[in-house]
Amino acid sequence: MIRPLLRAGIEVMPDAVPGSAVPHVVGYERERVFGFRLVDYKDPRFVERLNEAWYDLATSSGLIDENREFLLMLPRGTRTAEEDRRRRTMHVWHRVRLWERWDLMGAGAATFLGVRAGRPGFAMLALDNSVWLLADTYETGAAVYAVRDPAGSPGVLRELKREWERLAGKDEDREFRREVGEWLESRRQHRTTGADRVG
């Protein structure tokens, strides 16, 4: 997994994901979405403009920190993208650093960040959970957009609880269920401690 991402200008930093990172981000409210930018497949500079759209949104939204680091959702371990799709296991966050020279929508989308060059499909999260950024493909083009404060979304919280309950007693995604349970418990403890301080 690491070598193909290096070709796209992304360095994976092993075992460096913050424990506070929300483990799974779906179920957010529509009003949290911002910065949607669609680039038409017919654009003669399609990949270049899509890279530009991603970088503009990533920097303006605060996804990338001062060290050019953020979280990228990738397969767990070192399986290939094809193997991971067959197993249908939940992807997890990996901490990464963006190099000065990069090509997420071309070289990146041809590996773990999509299905082929110019057809991206990935999710990224700021280290402080402040923004979730996605790239996806549509009928007429590919787009990037962002979601504000996904960890604070009631819909995301409901979805995480649902996933945790769904996986109970199953052999699949045990690690993911453990991570979700730990995150939910730490959130509960944080809220309880905060309430005690206010009281």
mmCIF file of C-alpha atoms in Angstrom:
data_model
loop_
_atom_site.group_PDB
_atom_site.id
_atom_site.type_symbol
_atom_site.label_atom_id
_atom_site.label_comp_id
_atom_site.label_asym_id
_atom_site.label_seq_id
_atom_site.Cartn_x
_atom_site.Cartn_y
_atom_site.Cartn_z
ATOM 1 C CA MET A 1 0.000 0.000 0.000
ATOM 2 C CA ILE A 2 2.781 2.442 0.893
ATOM 3 C CA ARG A 3 4.706 2.426 -2.393
ATOM 4 C CA PRO A 4 1.738 3.292 -4.668
ATOM 5 C CA LEU A 5 0.777 6.152 -2.354
ATOM 6 C CA LEU A 6 4.320 7.509 -2.442
ATOM 7 C CA ARG A 7 3.971 7.755 -6.212
ATOM 8 C CA ALA A 8 0.904 9.922 -5.599
ATOM 9 C CA GLY A 9 2.868 12.143 -3.195
ATOM 10 C CA ILE A 10 1.487 10.787 0.079
ATOM 11 C CA GLU A 11 3.646 9.434 2.894
ATOM 12 C CA VAL A 12 1.965 7.055 5.344
ATOM 13 C CA MET A 13 2.988 7.505 8.988
ATOM 14 C CA PRO A 14 2.506 4.166 10.793
ATOM 15 C CA ASP A 15 0.702 3.984 14.153
ATOM 16 C CA ALA A 16 0.174 7.749 14.377
ATOM 17 C CA VAL A 17 -3.626 8.144 14.237
ATOM 18 C CA PRO A 18 -4.963 10.252 17.146
ATOM 19 C CA GLY A 19 -7.218 8.295 19.499
ATOM 20 C CA SER A 20 -9.772 11.099 19.200
ATOM 21 C CA ALA A 21 -10.313 10.464 15.452
ATOM 22 C CA VAL A 22 -13.954 9.616 14.729
ATOM 23 C CA PRO A 23 -13.681 6.075 13.298
ATOM 24 C CA HIS A 24 -16.449 6.138 10.705
ATOM 25 C CA VAL A 25 -18.122 9.193 9.190
ATOM 26 C CA VAL A 26 -21.545 8.684 7.637
ATOM 27 C CA GLY A 27 -24.977 9.912 8.615
ATOM 28 C CA TYR A 28 -24.047 13.604 8.778
ATOM 29 C CA GLU A 29 -26.676 16.300 8.258
ATOM 30 C CA ARG A 30 -26.908 17.980 4.843
ATOM 31 C CA GLU A 31 -26.348 21.454 6.290
ATOM 32 C CA ARG A 32 -22.815 20.438 7.317
ATOM 33 C CA VAL A 33 -21.768 20.025 3.661
ATOM 34 C CA PHE A 34 -19.836 22.846 1.997
ATOM 35 C CA GLY A 35 -17.373 23.620 -0.799
ATOM 36 C CA PHE A 36 -18.837 21.244 -3.406
ATOM 37 C CA ARG A 37 -16.863 21.501 -6.660
ATOM 38 C CA LEU A 38 -17.610 19.357 -9.718
ATOM 39 C CA VAL A 39 -15.177 19.082 -12.637
ATOM 40 C CA ASP A 40 -16.599 17.825 -15.942
ATOM 41 C CA TYR A 41 -15.005 14.778 -17.549
ATOM 42 C CA LYS A 42 -14.927 16.711 -20.832
ATOM 43 C CA ASP A 43 -12.584 19.328 -19.403
ATOM 44 C CA PRO A 44 -9.284 18.974 -21.320
ATOM 45 C CA ARG A 45 -7.408 19.595 -18.054
ATOM 46 C CA PHE A 46 -9.731 17.362 -16.026
ATOM 47 C CA VAL A 47 -7.232 15.683 -13.654
ATOM 48 C CA GLU A 48 -5.266 18.892 -13.148
ATOM 49 C CA ARG A 49 -8.386 20.921 -12.332
ATOM 50 C CA LEU A 50 -9.651 18.200 -9.994
ATOM 51 C CA ASN A 51 -6.325 18.230 -8.150
ATOM 52 C CA GLU A 52 -6.580 22.028 -7.902
ATOM 53 C CA ALA A 53 -10.159 21.821 -6.584
ATOM 54 C CA TRP A 54 -9.111 19.296 -3.932
ATOM 55 C CA TYR A 55 -6.117 21.344 -2.786
ATOM 56 C CA ASP A 56 -8.099 24.606 -2.638
ATOM 57 C CA LEU A 57 -10.755 22.980 -0.464
ATOM 58 C CA ALA A 58 -8.242 21.018 1.644
ATOM 59 C CA THR A 59 -6.304 24.167 2.530
ATOM 60 C CA SER A 60 -9.259 26.546 2.935
ATOM 61 C CA SER A 61 -11.247 24.094 5.090
ATOM 62 C CA GLY A 62 -8.362 23.322 7.457
ATOM 63 C CA LEU A 63 -7.999 19.664 6.488
ATOM 64 C CA ILE A 64 -4.216 19.983 6.117
ATOM 65 C CA ASP A 65 -2.331 21.114 9.226
ATOM 66 C CA GLU A 66 0.914 23.117 9.385
ATOM 67 C CA ASN A 67 2.946 19.935 8.832
ATOM 68 C CA ARG A 68 0.850 19.029 5.747
ATOM 69 C CA GLU A 69 -0.657 16.115 7.687
ATOM 70 C CA PHE A 70 -4.188 14.716 7.805
ATOM 71 C CA LEU A 71 -5.978 11.356 8.024
ATOM 72 C CA LEU A 72 -6.774 9.245 4.973
ATOM 73 C CA MET A 73 -9.197 6.308 4.977
ATOM 74 C CA LEU A 74 -7.449 3.227 3.589
ATOM 75 C CA PRO A 75 -7.683 -0.562 3.821
ATOM 76 C CA ARG A 76 -6.599 -2.039 7.127
ATOM 77 C CA GLY A 77 -3.115 -3.594 6.915
ATOM 78 C CA THR A 78 -1.298 -4.126 3.643
ATOM 79 C CA ARG A 79 -3.889 -5.776 1.406
ATOM 80 C CA THR A 80 -4.242 -4.517 -2.143
ATOM 81 C CA ALA A 81 -7.285 -2.438 -3.052
ATOM 82 C CA GLU A 82 -8.705 -5.377 -5.022
ATOM 83 C CA GLU A 83 -8.291 -7.786 -2.080
ATOM 84 C CA ASP A 84 -9.883 -5.288 0.249
ATOM 85 C CA ARG A 85 -12.920 -4.830 -1.997
ATOM 86 C CA ARG A 86 -13.420 -8.603 -2.079
ATOM 87 C CA ARG A 87 -13.271 -8.874 1.719
ATOM 88 C CA ARG A 88 -15.620 -5.896 2.187
ATOM 89 C CA THR A 89 -14.028 -4.922 5.458
ATOM 90 C CA MET A 90 -14.357 -1.455 6.933
ATOM 91 C CA HIS A 91 -11.582 0.939 5.974
ATOM 92 C CA VAL A 92 -9.723 2.774 8.727
ATOM 93 C CA TRP A 93 -7.834 6.030 9.167
ATOM 94 C CA HIS A 94 -4.117 6.278 8.452
ATOM 95 C CA ARG A 95 -2.119 9.400 9.250
ATOM 96 C CA VAL A 96 -0.418 10.769 6.139
ATOM 97 C CA ARG A 97 1.753 13.665 5.027
ATOM 98 C CA LEU A 98 1.337 15.404 1.678
ATOM 99 C CA TRP A 99 4.595 15.938 -0.195
ATOM 100 C CA GLU A 100 5.370 19.089 -2.163
ATOM 101 C CA ARG A 101 4.815 17.187 -5.415
ATOM 102 C CA TRP A 102 1.643 15.122 -5.509
ATOM 103 C CA ASP A 103 -1.074 13.833 -7.856
ATOM 104 C CA LEU A 104 -4.048 12.457 -5.932
ATOM 105 C CA MET A 105 -6.528 12.470 -8.808
ATOM 106 C CA GLY A 106 -4.206 10.852 -11.344
ATOM 107 C CA ALA A 107 -1.594 8.548 -9.797
ATOM 108 C CA GLY A 108 -3.502 8.389 -6.503
ATOM 109 C CA ALA A 109 -6.890 7.499 -7.996
ATOM 110 C CA ALA A 110 -5.185 4.716 -9.967
ATOM 111 C CA THR A 111 -4.293 2.974 -6.677
ATOM 112 C CA PHE A 112 -6.097 3.121 -3.316
ATOM 113 C CA LEU A 113 -7.761 6.501 -3.888
ATOM 114 C CA GLY A 114 -10.151 5.464 -6.626
ATOM 115 C CA VAL A 115 -10.822 2.950 -9.363
ATOM 116 C CA ARG A 116 -8.519 4.457 -11.993
ATOM 117 C CA ALA A 117 -6.825 7.742 -12.883
ATOM 118 C CA GLY A 118 -9.434 10.489 -13.020
ATOM 119 C CA ARG A 119 -12.007 8.398 -11.130
ATOM 120 C CA PRO A 120 -11.342 9.175 -7.455
ATOM 121 C CA GLY A 121 -13.149 7.821 -4.425
ATOM 122 C CA PHE A 122 -11.624 8.682 -1.047
ATOM 123 C CA ALA A 123 -12.265 10.218 2.359
ATOM 124 C CA MET A 124 -9.979 12.383 4.493
ATOM 125 C CA LEU A 125 -10.275 13.789 8.000
ATOM 126 C CA ALA A 126 -8.507 16.660 9.748
ATOM 127 C CA LEU A 127 -6.398 15.555 12.719
ATOM 128 C CA ASP A 128 -8.683 17.554 15.049
ATOM 129 C CA ASN A 129 -11.948 16.112 13.556
ATOM 130 C CA SER A 130 -12.942 19.598 12.350
ATOM 131 C CA VAL A 131 -13.601 18.629 8.752
ATOM 132 C CA TRP A 132 -14.179 15.551 6.610
ATOM 133 C CA LEU A 133 -13.286 15.852 2.920
ATOM 134 C CA LEU A 134 -14.472 13.505 0.170
ATOM 135 C CA ALA A 135 -13.874 12.914 -3.518
ATOM 136 C CA ASP A 136 -16.318 10.935 -5.615
ATOM 137 C CA THR A 137 -17.347 10.283 -9.204
ATOM 138 C CA TYR A 138 -20.661 11.137 -10.817
ATOM 139 C CA GLU A 139 -22.274 10.708 -14.229
ATOM 140 C CA THR A 140 -20.856 13.886 -15.753
ATOM 141 C CA GLY A 141 -17.727 14.443 -13.696
ATOM 142 C CA ALA A 142 -15.875 14.027 -10.416
ATOM 143 C CA ALA A 143 -16.243 16.218 -7.362
ATOM 144 C CA VAL A 144 -14.809 17.140 -4.002
ATOM 145 C CA TYR A 145 -16.738 18.451 -1.009
ATOM 146 C CA ALA A 146 -16.331 18.845 2.743
ATOM 147 C CA VAL A 147 -18.373 18.216 5.901
ATOM 148 C CA ARG A 148 -18.042 20.438 8.996
ATOM 149 C CA ASP A 149 -17.413 18.889 12.425
ATOM 150 C CA PRO A 150 -18.480 15.313 11.590
ATOM 151 C CA ALA A 151 -17.640 14.075 15.112
ATOM 152 C CA GLY A 152 -20.202 16.533 16.503
ATOM 153 C CA SER A 153 -22.987 15.331 14.206
ATOM 154 C CA PRO A 154 -25.936 13.581 15.919
ATOM 155 C CA GLY A 155 -26.461 11.573 12.722
ATOM 156 C CA VAL A 156 -22.871 10.333 12.724
ATOM 157 C CA LEU A 157 -23.182 9.350 16.384
ATOM 158 C CA ARG A 158 -26.371 7.379 15.639
ATOM 159 C CA GLU A 159 -24.678 5.615 12.721
ATOM 160 C CA LEU A 160 -21.664 4.669 14.846
ATOM 161 C CA LYS A 161 -23.906 3.204 17.556
ATOM 162 C CA ARG A 162 -25.846 1.295 14.885
ATOM 163 C CA GLU A 163 -22.625 -0.140 13.406
ATOM 164 C CA TRP A 164 -21.358 -1.131 16.861
ATOM 165 C CA GLU A 165 -24.615 -2.986 17.588
ATOM 166 C CA ARG A 166 -24.780 -4.558 14.101
ATOM 167 C CA LEU A 167 -21.325 -6.116 14.474
ATOM 168 C CA ALA A 168 -21.992 -7.590 17.922
ATOM 169 C CA GLY A 169 -21.204 -11.313 17.958
ATOM 170 C CA LYS A 170 -20.005 -11.344 14.343
ATOM 171 C CA ASP A 171 -16.592 -12.428 13.128
ATOM 172 C CA GLU A 172 -16.311 -9.589 10.621
ATOM 173 C CA ASP A 173 -14.629 -6.294 11.478
ATOM 174 C CA ARG A 174 -13.877 -7.101 15.126
ATOM 175 C CA GLU A 175 -11.098 -4.510 15.251
ATOM 176 C CA PHE A 176 -13.372 -1.860 13.791
ATOM 177 C CA ARG A 177 -16.092 -2.652 16.344
ATOM 178 C CA ARG A 178 -13.537 -2.399 19.153
ATOM 179 C CA GLU A 179 -12.335 0.993 17.850
ATOM 180 C CA VAL A 180 -15.891 2.305 17.550
ATOM 181 C CA GLY A 181 -16.675 1.120 21.088
ATOM 182 C CA GLU A 182 -13.578 2.813 22.483
ATOM 183 C CA TRP A 183 -14.392 6.072 20.699
ATOM 184 C CA LEU A 184 -18.006 6.061 21.893
ATOM 185 C CA GLU A 185 -16.876 5.355 25.468
ATOM 186 C CA SER A 186 -14.247 8.123 25.406
ATOM 187 C CA ARG A 187 -16.886 10.543 24.083
ATOM 188 C CA ARG A 188 -19.280 9.503 26.860
ATOM 189 C CA GLN A 189 -16.582 9.965 29.515
ATOM 190 C CA HIS A 190 -15.595 13.340 28.085
ATOM 191 C CA ARG A 191 -19.192 14.539 28.190
ATOM 192 C CA THR A 192 -19.662 13.221 31.747
ATOM 193 C CA THR A 193 -16.467 14.930 32.923
ATOM 194 C CA GLY A 194 -17.535 18.160 31.207
ATOM 195 C CA ALA A 195 -20.947 18.014 32.889
ATOM 196 C CA ASP A 196 -19.279 17.449 36.283
ATOM 197 C CA ARG A 197 -17.093 20.525 35.749
ATOM 198 C CA VAL A 198 -20.094 22.677 34.831
ATOM 199 C CA GLY A 199 -22.064 21.406 37.858
#
